[in-house]
Amino acid sequence: MIIRRAFDICVNKQHIFKSVVSSPHSTLSPFNLGGDGGAILKSLSTNVYENLAVEDWIHDNVDLQGKNILFLWRNSSAVVIGRHQNPWQECNLKLMRQHGIQLARRRSGGGTVYHDMGNINMTFFTTKKKYDRMKNLNMITKSLNKLRPQMDVRPTERLDLLLNGHFKVSGTAAKLGRTNAYHHCTLLCNSDRAVLSSVLKSPCQGLKSNATPSVPSPVKNLLEEDPTLDCGIIMDSIVTEYTTQYGLDHHIILIEPKDEATLPGISKMTQDLQTWEWVFGKTPKFSVSTSFKLGYKLSSAMVTLNIDVKNGIIDSCNIKLPQHWLPSEMSEHLASHLIGNKFCPSETTRLTSALLRTCPQNEELHHKWNILCENVASVM
Amino acid sequence: MPWPVILSVPLATHRYVKEGDTVSQFDSICEVQSDKASVTITSRYDGVISKLYYNVDDTAIVGKPLVDIETEAVKVGALEEDVLEAPAVSHDEHTHQEIKGQKTMATPAVRKLAMENNIKLSEVVGTGRDGRILKEDILNYLSKQTGAILPLSPTPEIVPPPPQAGTAPPKPKDKTLPVPKPAVAKPVFTGKDRTEPLKGFHKAMVKTMSAALKIPHFGYCDEIELTQLVKLREELKPMAESRGVRLSYMPFFIKAASLGLLHYPILNASLDDSCQNITYKASHNIGLAMDTQQGLIVPNVKNVQMLSIFDIAAELNRLQTLGATRQLGTSELTGGTFTISNIGSIGGTYAKPVILPPEVAIGALGKIQALPRFNAKGEVVKAHVMNVSWSADHRIIDGATMSRFSNLWKSYLENPASMLMDLK
């Protein structure tokens, strides 16, 4: 009877019951980030912009003196490029648009990665003095070795993690501020490799830029090596190792990136990461030089296209094609109007369709103009 | 003074400031990339950027200065150099003053000011980042001590002069103590005009609209009673949804327009540049002016004369999705022969739409409002009313034609069953 009564009380105050007995998760304000020297955070969101904003927020707002914070997050399908990269050079933007795969630019350096729910992201927050990427990677490999001793995962000098000495399962990037720093890395557990390889291949020809290029590597999922693993098991193992290493409670704080009250200023940070000006406009200047063949009925023509792009905006544009195919005034008209427009296929199409309204009315000319414009837009 | 930054690896830079900008200590100057790490470099001084040694996207040279900052002539003390390595290790930038076991953060200049005025930093409230004490905080503290009252906020009304504190103000201990600035009586507007050249799509719109202005427009407006259509749509909505299509009023408006064009094909025509020939277009490619994130965009539904209302609804859904994901292509955006603008979805009743060349007519639909109207029995009933404003090219279309077309279009919509009679 006494036992039953105690049970009833506990069931009525369910959340207390839970936190005392089973789940190590609780939703607390991240300001309670412990005098115990750190915390483990996990995101409730799978939105890449929201999660990147949480990283920025912690980096900008939390005093990391004497603390170690680990942030775990996963995203639905997205391609994430490094701060100084060129998305046109790194991925297949058209394919991504067709499949609703988002594009994000993070604030840390490094190369391009593909995220989906089969990929675990880990961010290690410390002060700038305590910044040590190899230490973090060693911790990850130690946890994986404990989990599956026969699985060979090791860090390289380039700070990748390799499986069996050959397949990349993790890439690293970092951001250093004035007092704080973070190191984040991916971990391929069960990602869709077919999608990964198709979106990370750019169809862009003739692109010249000094943006940071990615170094392509053969990849493999940890689950392909050992099907008994899953993201949950791997995350738990990493959390356990982290708590052991830093003497923390095995206690995961869940973060809701939409909560402005807990994370003041986060909505603006999330918005900023989604603007065209950030995602595309921050691309270092580059140029595209390409040529293609256009055909209409029985006639065809070779077109050469030279475009310079600064801050994602077309800075100069040169279109050369034979006068007999399309009057040069029309191609010059197009080229001059493209200047100042975003290097973006939908902006270009919107512009060229509007320009068509004032072109001489001739069905053949209209068709050729459309074909030319479609080809120019497809370069973007 | 020049600010040397020693870097151990060459970098590419992104810049937050330009020459002539004023910076405060700890403001971000630039971002550099080194070995997969993006590093934010912050200013060590308050001052003005007098020289930038590199442009954005340049590679910086190890050991050479990055930026020159001119500061006020206050002695700062020993120059500390920032050393960045990968992995980065930085010198601790602030000197800490341990008072009652608490660290107070302040720049050397602020510390000097405090010392000169015998102020304990622990007694000053810091309003800077991370609670650091700024020069303004010292000045505020001083003004409170001397009894000078600084107004909290500027007000335009005349207020009596604030009374001085009882005792005579103490003499300043150091001649270099700056006098607190006088209070600002009125808010000063510091906004500036911004001029930028017209580019891209706006330039194209200038051309299009200038060409459109050459067309002599005439307008024709009317009121449509949509009570029956509202009822019909409510009935048909679930049926469309079961087929995966969202049904709005637009498919009805578009189909009714196409039925009308069958009787008045001149509204679906085009005049050539020399105004010598009219081309009657066979296809009814009805454009729908859409407001998207990019701005005005006019995709068209091709061959409406062959489509059912359901087909039109499905096609509109497709165009709306493409518009939202920025995937509208030239085939969707060109080849229109007649346009309807649903400006009422944003607001408005009557409008004066501008014809989009090479078309010869356009219609703008106002918002649907619930208004009192008289029915056949002379009773006042609730009616759903919408206004339409047509514009047409008066060179080839006369008022009578436009009126008859509009009446026919109106009759189809006020009595939707009549559309069944003429559907092909």
mmCIF file of N, CA and C in Angstrom, chain A residues 83-84 94 97-98 107-110 128-129 131 133 158-160 168 171-179 210 212 276 282 284-285 313 333 336-337 339-342 344 346-347 349-361 366 370 373-374, chain B residues 12 14 16 26 31-33 35-40 42 56-57 84 86-88 90 92-94 130 132 199-201 203-205 207-208 211 270-273 281 294-298 325-331 333-334 339 356-359:
data_model
loop_
_atom_site.group_PDB
_atom_site.id
_atom_site.type_symbol
_atom_site.label_atom_id
_atom_site.label_comp_id
_atom_site.label_asym_id
_atom_site.label_seq_id
_atom_site.Cartn_x
_atom_site.Cartn_y
_atom_site.Cartn_z
ATOM 1 N N ARG A 83 33.352 28.925 -44.746
ATOM 2 C CA ARG A 83 33.225 30.381 -44.780
ATOM 3 C C ARG A 83 33.725 31.016 -46.068
ATOM 4 N N HIS A 84 34.841 30.500 -46.577
ATOM 5 C CA HIS A 84 35.488 31.156 -47.715
ATOM 6 C C HIS A 84 35.364 30.366 -49.016
ATOM 7 N N LYS A 94 21.675 23.087 -58.959
ATOM 8 C CA LYS A 94 20.423 22.778 -59.654
ATOM 9 C C LYS A 94 19.791 21.524 -59.059
ATOM 10 N N ARG A 97 18.294 22.272 -55.689
ATOM 11 C CA ARG A 97 17.012 22.978 -55.757
ATOM 12 C C ARG A 97 15.897 22.008 -56.091
ATOM 13 N N GLN A 98 16.189 21.098 -57.033
ATOM 14 C CA GLN A 98 15.161 20.144 -57.466
ATOM 15 C C GLN A 98 14.749 19.212 -56.336
ATOM 16 N N ARG A 107 30.248 29.581 -40.450
ATOM 17 C CA ARG A 107 31.223 30.634 -40.169
ATOM 18 C C ARG A 107 32.629 30.109 -39.974
ATOM 19 N N SER A 108 32.780 28.800 -39.869
ATOM 20 C CA SER A 108 34.132 28.250 -39.715
ATOM 21 C C SER A 108 34.726 28.009 -41.099
ATOM 22 N N GLY A 109 36.010 27.761 -41.148
ATOM 23 C CA GLY A 109 36.664 27.536 -42.434
ATOM 24 C C GLY A 109 36.461 26.115 -42.916
ATOM 25 N N GLY A 110 37.402 25.646 -43.766
ATOM 26 C CA GLY A 110 37.354 24.251 -44.182
ATOM 27 C C GLY A 110 36.541 24.023 -45.446
ATOM 28 N N LYS A 128 39.990 30.057 -26.256
ATOM 29 C CA LYS A 128 40.998 29.986 -27.303
ATOM 30 C C LYS A 128 42.267 29.287 -26.790
ATOM 31 N N LYS A 129 42.576 29.455 -25.513
ATOM 32 C CA LYS A 129 43.785 28.839 -24.953
ATOM 33 C C LYS A 129 43.686 27.329 -24.949
ATOM 34 N N TYR A 131 41.990 25.458 -26.957
ATOM 35 C CA TYR A 131 41.594 24.926 -28.270
ATOM 36 C C TYR A 131 42.579 23.838 -28.693
ATOM 37 N N ARG A 133 42.234 20.620 -31.423
ATOM 38 C CA ARG A 133 41.411 19.774 -32.273
ATOM 39 C C ARG A 133 41.798 18.299 -32.193
ATOM 40 N N ARG A 158 45.682 15.826 -41.395
ATOM 41 C CA ARG A 158 44.743 16.828 -41.932
ATOM 42 C C ARG A 158 43.495 16.943 -41.053
ATOM 43 N N LEU A 159 43.526 16.203 -39.929
ATOM 44 C CA LEU A 159 42.410 16.244 -38.980
ATOM 45 C C LEU A 159 41.139 15.623 -39.545
ATOM 46 N N ASP A 160 41.293 14.682 -40.481
ATOM 47 C CA ASP A 160 40.176 13.843 -40.913
ATOM 48 C C ASP A 160 40.188 12.609 -40.022
ATOM 49 N N LYS A 168 37.211 8.240 -45.584
ATOM 50 C CA LYS A 168 36.986 9.368 -44.685
ATOM 51 C C LYS A 168 35.607 9.233 -44.040
ATOM 52 N N GLY A 171 35.159 15.017 -41.215
ATOM 53 C CA GLY A 171 35.921 16.195 -41.623
ATOM 54 C C GLY A 171 35.841 17.223 -40.517
ATOM 55 N N THR A 172 36.835 18.081 -40.458
ATOM 56 C CA THR A 172 36.945 19.039 -39.345
ATOM 57 C C THR A 172 37.013 20.475 -39.836
ATOM 58 N N ALA A 173 36.486 21.388 -39.023
ATOM 59 C CA ALA A 173 36.630 22.811 -39.293
ATOM 60 C C ALA A 173 36.624 23.526 -37.954
ATOM 61 N N ALA A 174 37.041 24.788 -37.951
ATOM 62 C CA ALA A 174 37.121 25.493 -36.673
ATOM 63 C C ALA A 174 36.915 26.984 -36.840
ATOM 64 N N LYS A 175 36.589 27.614 -35.697
ATOM 65 C CA LYS A 175 36.438 29.073 -35.681
ATOM 66 C C LYS A 175 37.089 29.608 -34.414
ATOM 67 N N LEU A 176 37.941 30.618 -34.598
ATOM 68 C CA LEU A 176 38.593 31.221 -33.432
ATOM 69 C C LEU A 176 38.169 32.672 -33.325
ATOM 70 N N GLY A 177 37.675 33.038 -32.148
ATOM 71 C CA GLY A 177 37.286 34.427 -31.918
ATOM 72 C C GLY A 177 38.318 35.079 -31.033
ATOM 73 N N ARG A 178 37.899 36.091 -30.300
ATOM 74 C CA ARG A 178 38.855 36.796 -29.461
ATOM 75 C C ARG A 178 39.201 35.992 -28.217
ATOM 76 N N THR A 179 38.162 35.449 -27.543
ATOM 77 C CA THR A 179 38.440 34.673 -26.333
ATOM 78 C C THR A 179 37.984 33.226 -26.467
ATOM 79 N N ASN A 210 39.883 31.943 -56.231
ATOM 80 C CA ASN A 210 40.846 31.548 -55.197
ATOM 81 C C ASN A 210 40.142 31.250 -53.879
ATOM 82 N N THR A 212 38.583 28.775 -51.064
ATOM 83 C CA THR A 212 39.130 27.514 -50.539
ATOM 84 C C THR A 212 38.494 26.349 -51.274
ATOM 85 N N TRP A 276 20.430 35.559 -48.888
ATOM 86 C CA TRP A 276 21.205 35.325 -50.104
ATOM 87 C C TRP A 276 22.563 35.974 -49.952
ATOM 88 N N LYS A 282 28.751 36.068 -50.016
ATOM 89 C CA LYS A 282 30.068 36.061 -49.366
ATOM 90 C C LYS A 282 31.104 35.249 -50.144
ATOM 91 N N PRO A 284 34.085 34.613 -52.435
ATOM 92 C CA PRO A 284 35.180 35.433 -52.967
ATOM 93 C C PRO A 284 35.035 35.593 -54.474
ATOM 94 N N LYS A 285 35.567 36.686 -55.021
ATOM 95 C CA LYS A 285 35.314 36.955 -56.439
ATOM 96 C C LYS A 285 35.838 35.830 -57.318
ATOM 97 N N ILE A 313 27.381 39.042 -57.286
ATOM 98 C CA ILE A 313 26.731 39.879 -58.299
ATOM 99 C C ILE A 313 27.589 39.897 -59.558
ATOM 100 N N HIS A 333 22.804 43.662 -75.507
ATOM 101 C CA HIS A 333 21.684 44.085 -74.668
ATOM 102 C C HIS A 333 21.582 43.176 -73.447
ATOM 103 N N SER A 336 24.727 43.592 -71.137
ATOM 104 C CA SER A 336 24.765 44.820 -70.334
ATOM 105 C C SER A 336 23.723 44.791 -69.225
ATOM 106 N N HIS A 337 22.586 44.149 -69.485
ATOM 107 C CA HIS A 337 21.566 44.079 -68.439
ATOM 108 C C HIS A 337 21.898 43.085 -67.345
ATOM 109 N N ILE A 339 24.733 42.770 -65.984
ATOM 110 C CA ILE A 339 25.637 43.397 -65.023
ATOM 111 C C ILE A 339 24.823 44.031 -63.902
ATOM 112 N N GLY A 340 25.198 43.702 -62.675
ATOM 113 C CA GLY A 340 24.470 44.210 -61.516
ATOM 114 C C GLY A 340 23.393 43.244 -61.054
ATOM 115 N N ASN A 341 23.144 42.194 -61.815
ATOM 116 C CA ASN A 341 22.158 41.189 -61.415
ATOM 117 C C ASN A 341 22.848 40.104 -60.606
ATOM 118 N N LYS A 342 22.086 39.429 -59.759
ATOM 119 C CA LYS A 342 22.692 38.331 -58.998
ATOM 120 C C LYS A 342 23.072 37.204 -59.951
ATOM 121 N N CYS A 344 22.462 34.198 -60.490
ATOM 122 C CA CYS A 344 21.432 33.290 -59.993
ATOM 123 C C CYS A 344 20.510 32.968 -61.162
ATOM 124 N N SER A 346 17.360 32.000 -61.399
ATOM 125 C CA SER A 346 15.992 32.509 -61.414
ATOM 126 C C SER A 346 15.980 34.022 -61.592
ATOM 127 N N GLU A 347 16.957 34.724 -61.048
ATOM 128 C CA GLU A 347 17.034 36.174 -61.264
ATOM 129 C C GLU A 347 17.308 36.466 -62.721
ATOM 130 N N THR A 349 16.586 34.509 -65.298
ATOM 131 C CA THR A 349 15.406 34.174 -66.100
ATOM 132 C C THR A 349 14.354 35.265 -65.991
ATOM 133 N N ARG A 350 14.172 35.775 -64.795
ATOM 134 C CA ARG A 350 13.201 36.853 -64.581
ATOM 135 C C ARG A 350 13.591 38.074 -65.410
ATOM 136 N N LEU A 351 14.879 38.377 -65.428
ATOM 137 C CA LEU A 351 15.379 39.523 -66.179
ATOM 138 C C LEU A 351 15.186 39.307 -67.668
ATOM 139 N N THR A 352 15.610 38.135 -68.157
ATOM 140 C CA THR A 352 15.578 37.916 -69.605
ATOM 141 C C THR A 352 14.144 37.837 -70.115
ATOM 142 N N SER A 353 13.223 37.298 -69.310
ATOM 143 C CA SER A 353 11.817 37.264 -69.741
ATOM 144 C C SER A 353 11.262 38.669 -69.841
ATOM 145 N N ALA A 354 11.651 39.526 -68.916
ATOM 146 C CA ALA A 354 11.187 40.911 -68.974
ATOM 147 C C ALA A 354 11.775 41.611 -70.200
ATOM 148 N N LEU A 355 13.060 41.371 -70.485
ATOM 149 C CA LEU A 355 13.705 42.007 -71.639
ATOM 150 C C LEU A 355 13.069 41.564 -72.943
ATOM 151 N N LEU A 356 12.576 40.324 -72.968
ATOM 152 C CA LEU A 356 11.998 39.793 -74.191
ATOM 153 C C LEU A 356 10.794 40.620 -74.645
ATOM 154 N N ARG A 357 10.107 41.223 -73.683
ATOM 155 C CA ARG A 357 8.907 41.993 -74.029
ATOM 156 C C ARG A 357 9.229 43.168 -74.928
ATOM 157 N N THR A 358 10.467 43.673 -74.862
ATOM 158 C CA THR A 358 10.807 44.831 -75.690
ATOM 159 C C THR A 358 11.720 44.464 -76.848
ATOM 160 N N CYS A 359 11.883 43.165 -77.095
ATOM 161 C CA CYS A 359 12.671 42.752 -78.257
ATOM 162 C C CYS A 359 11.792 42.798 -79.503
ATOM 163 N N PRO A 360 12.415 42.939 -80.673
ATOM 164 C CA PRO A 360 11.609 42.962 -81.906
ATOM 165 C C PRO A 360 10.767 41.700 -82.005
ATOM 166 N N GLN A 361 9.547 41.889 -82.500
ATOM 167 C CA GLN A 361 8.611 40.771 -82.515
ATOM 168 C C GLN A 361 8.837 39.872 -83.700
ATOM 169 N N HIS A 366 12.705 35.317 -81.029
ATOM 170 C CA HIS A 366 12.279 35.043 -79.660
ATOM 171 C C HIS A 366 12.748 33.673 -79.209
ATOM 172 N N ASN A 370 15.410 32.909 -76.226
ATOM 173 C CA ASN A 370 15.086 32.039 -75.092
ATOM 174 C C ASN A 370 16.121 30.940 -74.918
ATOM 175 N N CYS A 373 19.240 32.479 -73.466
ATOM 176 C CA CYS A 373 19.062 32.849 -72.051
ATOM 177 C C CYS A 373 19.018 31.621 -71.160
ATOM 178 N N GLU A 374 18.393 30.575 -71.621
ATOM 179 C CA GLU A 374 18.337 29.356 -70.814
ATOM 180 C C GLU A 374 19.734 28.800 -70.592
ATOM 181 N N ALA B 12 44.007 34.046 -46.384
ATOM 182 C CA ALA B 12 43.116 34.876 -47.211
ATOM 183 C C ALA B 12 42.283 35.678 -46.226
ATOM 184 N N HIS B 14 39.045 38.372 -45.024
ATOM 185 C CA HIS B 14 37.769 39.057 -45.240
ATOM 186 C C HIS B 14 37.740 40.226 -44.276
ATOM 187 N N TYR B 16 36.163 43.619 -42.220
ATOM 188 C CA TYR B 16 34.979 44.276 -41.694
ATOM 189 C C TYR B 16 35.089 45.792 -41.765
ATOM 190 N N PHE B 26 38.487 45.898 -29.207
ATOM 191 C CA PHE B 26 37.739 44.651 -29.268
ATOM 192 C C PHE B 26 36.767 44.575 -30.440
ATOM 193 N N GLU B 31 38.618 38.874 -40.856
ATOM 194 C CA GLU B 31 38.588 37.447 -40.630
ATOM 195 C C GLU B 31 39.617 36.813 -41.518
ATOM 196 N N VAL B 32 40.377 35.922 -40.975
ATOM 197 C CA VAL B 32 41.383 35.267 -41.800
ATOM 198 C C VAL B 32 41.187 33.771 -41.749
ATOM 199 N N GLN B 33 41.610 33.146 -42.810
ATOM 200 C CA GLN B 33 41.449 31.709 -42.915
ATOM 201 C C GLN B 33 42.820 31.085 -42.837
ATOM 202 N N ASP B 35 44.409 27.063 -42.306
ATOM 203 C CA ASP B 35 44.361 25.655 -41.926
ATOM 204 C C ASP B 35 42.988 25.211 -41.404
ATOM 205 N N LYS B 36 41.929 25.397 -42.176
ATOM 206 C CA LYS B 36 40.568 24.999 -41.844
ATOM 207 C C LYS B 36 39.988 25.777 -40.670
ATOM 208 N N ALA B 37 40.728 26.760 -40.170
ATOM 209 C CA ALA B 37 40.186 27.540 -39.066
ATOM 210 C C ALA B 37 39.927 28.953 -39.559
ATOM 211 N N SER B 38 38.773 29.487 -39.189
ATOM 212 C CA SER B 38 38.447 30.859 -39.537
ATOM 213 C C SER B 38 38.675 31.673 -38.274
ATOM 214 N N VAL B 39 39.543 32.675 -38.339
ATOM 215 C CA VAL B 39 39.923 33.412 -37.129
ATOM 216 C C VAL B 39 39.467 34.862 -37.230
ATOM 217 N N THR B 40 38.825 35.344 -36.191
ATOM 218 C CA THR B 40 38.414 36.746 -36.157
ATOM 219 C C THR B 40 39.488 37.536 -35.426
ATOM 220 N N THR B 42 40.596 41.011 -33.728
ATOM 221 C CA THR B 42 39.932 42.192 -33.171
ATOM 222 C C THR B 42 40.943 43.297 -32.878
ATOM 223 N N VAL B 56 40.517 42.532 -49.473
ATOM 224 C CA VAL B 56 39.787 41.277 -49.286
ATOM 225 C C VAL B 56 40.275 40.257 -50.303
ATOM 226 N N ASP B 57 40.375 39.029 -49.891
ATOM 227 C CA ASP B 57 40.823 37.913 -50.737
ATOM 228 C C ASP B 57 42.314 37.893 -50.992
ATOM 229 N N LEU B 84 49.582 34.722 -33.419
ATOM 230 C CA LEU B 84 48.606 33.734 -33.856
ATOM 231 C C LEU B 84 49.304 32.550 -34.465
ATOM 232 N N ALA B 86 48.670 28.236 -35.683
ATOM 233 C CA ALA B 86 47.667 27.176 -35.788
ATOM 234 C C ALA B 86 48.209 25.958 -35.077
ATOM 235 N N PRO B 87 47.660 25.420 -34.016
ATOM 236 C CA PRO B 87 46.502 25.973 -33.309
ATOM 237 C C PRO B 87 46.831 27.305 -32.643
ATOM 238 N N ALA B 88 45.847 28.216 -32.643
ATOM 239 C CA ALA B 88 46.123 29.588 -32.235
ATOM 240 C C ALA B 88 46.317 29.682 -30.730
ATOM 241 N N SER B 90 46.798 32.925 -28.034
ATOM 242 C CA SER B 90 46.891 34.384 -28.010
ATOM 243 C C SER B 90 47.303 34.869 -26.639
ATOM 244 N N ASP B 92 46.999 37.137 -23.454
ATOM 245 C CA ASP B 92 45.835 37.660 -22.746
ATOM 246 C C ASP B 92 45.834 39.164 -22.909
ATOM 247 N N GLU B 93 44.763 39.717 -23.438
ATOM 248 C CA GLU B 93 44.803 41.123 -23.810
ATOM 249 C C GLU B 93 44.556 42.090 -22.660
ATOM 250 N N HIS B 94 43.790 41.705 -21.718
ATOM 251 C CA HIS B 94 43.556 42.690 -20.655
ATOM 252 C C HIS B 94 44.518 42.452 -19.505
ATOM 253 N N ASP B 130 30.999 42.140 -21.701
ATOM 254 C CA ASP B 130 31.480 41.314 -20.582
ATOM 255 C C ASP B 130 31.670 42.129 -19.311
ATOM 256 N N ARG B 132 33.031 45.052 -18.963
ATOM 257 C CA ARG B 132 34.258 45.841 -18.804
ATOM 258 C C ARG B 132 33.931 47.315 -18.655
ATOM 259 N N LYS B 199 19.899 48.721 -61.748
ATOM 260 C CA LYS B 199 20.558 47.568 -62.366
ATOM 261 C C LYS B 199 19.563 46.470 -62.664
ATOM 262 N N GLY B 200 20.024 45.534 -63.505
ATOM 263 C CA GLY B 200 19.347 44.263 -63.708
ATOM 264 C C GLY B 200 17.861 44.378 -64.017
ATOM 265 N N PHE B 201 17.048 43.738 -63.189
ATOM 266 C CA PHE B 201 15.631 43.629 -63.452
ATOM 267 C C PHE B 201 14.952 44.999 -63.492
ATOM 268 N N LYS B 203 16.214 47.777 -64.454
ATOM 269 C CA LYS B 203 16.525 48.409 -65.737
ATOM 270 C C LYS B 203 15.614 47.836 -66.810
ATOM 271 N N ALA B 204 15.389 46.521 -66.743
ATOM 272 C CA ALA B 204 14.518 45.879 -67.720
ATOM 273 C C ALA B 204 13.093 46.388 -67.574
ATOM 274 N N MET B 205 12.647 46.581 -66.333
ATOM 275 C CA MET B 205 11.290 47.094 -66.099
ATOM 276 C C MET B 205 11.138 48.499 -66.667
ATOM 277 N N LYS B 207 12.551 49.668 -69.275
ATOM 278 C CA LYS B 207 12.357 49.501 -70.728
ATOM 279 C C LYS B 207 10.943 49.022 -71.029
ATOM 280 N N THR B 208 10.497 47.997 -70.277
ATOM 281 C CA THR B 208 9.171 47.425 -70.523
ATOM 282 C C THR B 208 8.087 48.458 -70.296
ATOM 283 N N ALA B 211 7.930 51.116 -72.917
ATOM 284 C CA ALA B 211 7.262 50.610 -74.112
ATOM 285 C C ALA B 211 5.756 50.533 -73.873
ATOM 286 N N SER B 270 -1.894 40.556 -80.796
ATOM 287 C CA SER B 270 -0.662 41.321 -80.636
ATOM 288 C C SER B 270 -0.486 42.225 -81.838
ATOM 289 N N LEU B 271 -0.063 43.443 -81.589
ATOM 290 C CA LEU B 271 0.162 44.405 -82.664
ATOM 291 C C LEU B 271 1.655 44.407 -82.949
ATOM 292 N N ASP B 272 2.030 44.394 -84.242
ATOM 293 C CA ASP B 272 3.474 44.364 -84.501
ATOM 294 C C ASP B 272 4.091 45.741 -84.270
ATOM 295 N N ASP B 273 5.435 45.797 -84.324
ATOM 296 C CA ASP B 273 6.156 47.030 -83.952
ATOM 297 C C ASP B 273 5.767 48.216 -84.814
ATOM 298 N N LYS B 281 -3.612 35.467 -81.635
ATOM 299 C CA LYS B 281 -2.905 34.290 -81.117
ATOM 300 C C LYS B 281 -3.900 33.161 -80.892
ATOM 301 N N GLN B 294 11.284 37.466 -54.836
ATOM 302 C CA GLN B 294 12.133 38.178 -55.786
ATOM 303 C C GLN B 294 11.467 39.458 -56.284
ATOM 304 N N GLY B 295 10.149 39.556 -56.088
ATOM 305 C CA GLY B 295 9.429 40.709 -56.618
ATOM 306 C C GLY B 295 8.379 40.249 -57.616
ATOM 307 N N LEU B 296 7.997 41.118 -58.554
ATOM 308 C CA LEU B 296 6.949 40.792 -59.517
ATOM 309 C C LEU B 296 7.439 39.768 -60.529
ATOM 310 N N ILE B 297 6.615 38.740 -60.721
ATOM 311 C CA ILE B 297 6.972 37.716 -61.700
ATOM 312 C C ILE B 297 5.652 37.289 -62.361
ATOM 313 N N VAL B 298 5.672 37.090 -63.697
ATOM 314 C CA VAL B 298 4.416 36.776 -64.388
ATOM 315 C C VAL B 298 4.517 35.459 -65.154
ATOM 316 N N THR B 325 10.368 28.156 -54.923
ATOM 317 C CA THR B 325 11.710 27.559 -54.857
ATOM 318 C C THR B 325 12.632 28.132 -55.919
ATOM 319 N N ARG B 326 12.245 29.263 -56.479
ATOM 320 C CA ARG B 326 13.066 29.961 -57.478
ATOM 321 C C ARG B 326 13.468 29.070 -58.640
ATOM 322 N N GLN B 327 12.499 28.318 -59.164
ATOM 323 C CA GLN B 327 12.847 27.440 -60.268
ATOM 324 C C GLN B 327 12.057 27.754 -61.526
ATOM 325 N N LEU B 328 11.395 28.904 -61.573
ATOM 326 C CA LEU B 328 10.625 29.222 -62.771
ATOM 327 C C LEU B 328 11.574 29.440 -63.940
ATOM 328 N N GLY B 329 11.281 28.785 -65.063
ATOM 329 C CA GLY B 329 12.156 28.879 -66.235
ATOM 330 C C GLY B 329 11.566 29.753 -67.314
ATOM 331 N N THR B 330 12.324 29.893 -68.421
ATOM 332 C CA THR B 330 11.875 30.770 -69.510
ATOM 333 C C THR B 330 10.552 30.286 -70.095
ATOM 334 N N SER B 331 10.323 28.971 -70.169
ATOM 335 C CA SER B 331 9.081 28.508 -70.779
ATOM 336 C C SER B 331 7.870 28.940 -69.957
ATOM 337 N N LEU B 333 7.816 31.681 -68.071
ATOM 338 C CA LEU B 333 7.769 33.142 -67.960
ATOM 339 C C LEU B 333 7.602 33.874 -69.284
ATOM 340 N N THR B 334 7.655 33.166 -70.390
ATOM 341 C CA THR B 334 7.503 33.837 -71.680
ATOM 342 C C THR B 334 6.339 33.222 -72.448
ATOM 343 N N THR B 339 -3.091 38.773 -69.540
ATOM 344 C CA THR B 339 -2.651 38.703 -68.138
ATOM 345 C C THR B 339 -3.745 39.123 -67.162
ATOM 346 N N LEU B 356 1.194 44.600 -70.394
ATOM 347 C CA LEU B 356 2.547 44.078 -70.585
ATOM 348 C C LEU B 356 2.756 43.770 -72.069
ATOM 349 N N PRO B 357 3.557 44.570 -72.761
ATOM 350 C CA PRO B 357 3.776 44.265 -74.174
ATOM 351 C C PRO B 357 4.410 42.885 -74.342
ATOM 352 N N PRO B 358 4.152 42.150 -75.405
ATOM 353 C CA PRO B 358 3.393 42.534 -76.603
ATOM 354 C C PRO B 358 1.893 42.227 -76.517
ATOM 355 N N GLU B 359 1.348 42.131 -75.262
ATOM 356 C CA GLU B 359 -0.092 41.859 -75.122
ATOM 357 C C GLU B 359 -0.883 43.138 -75.367
#
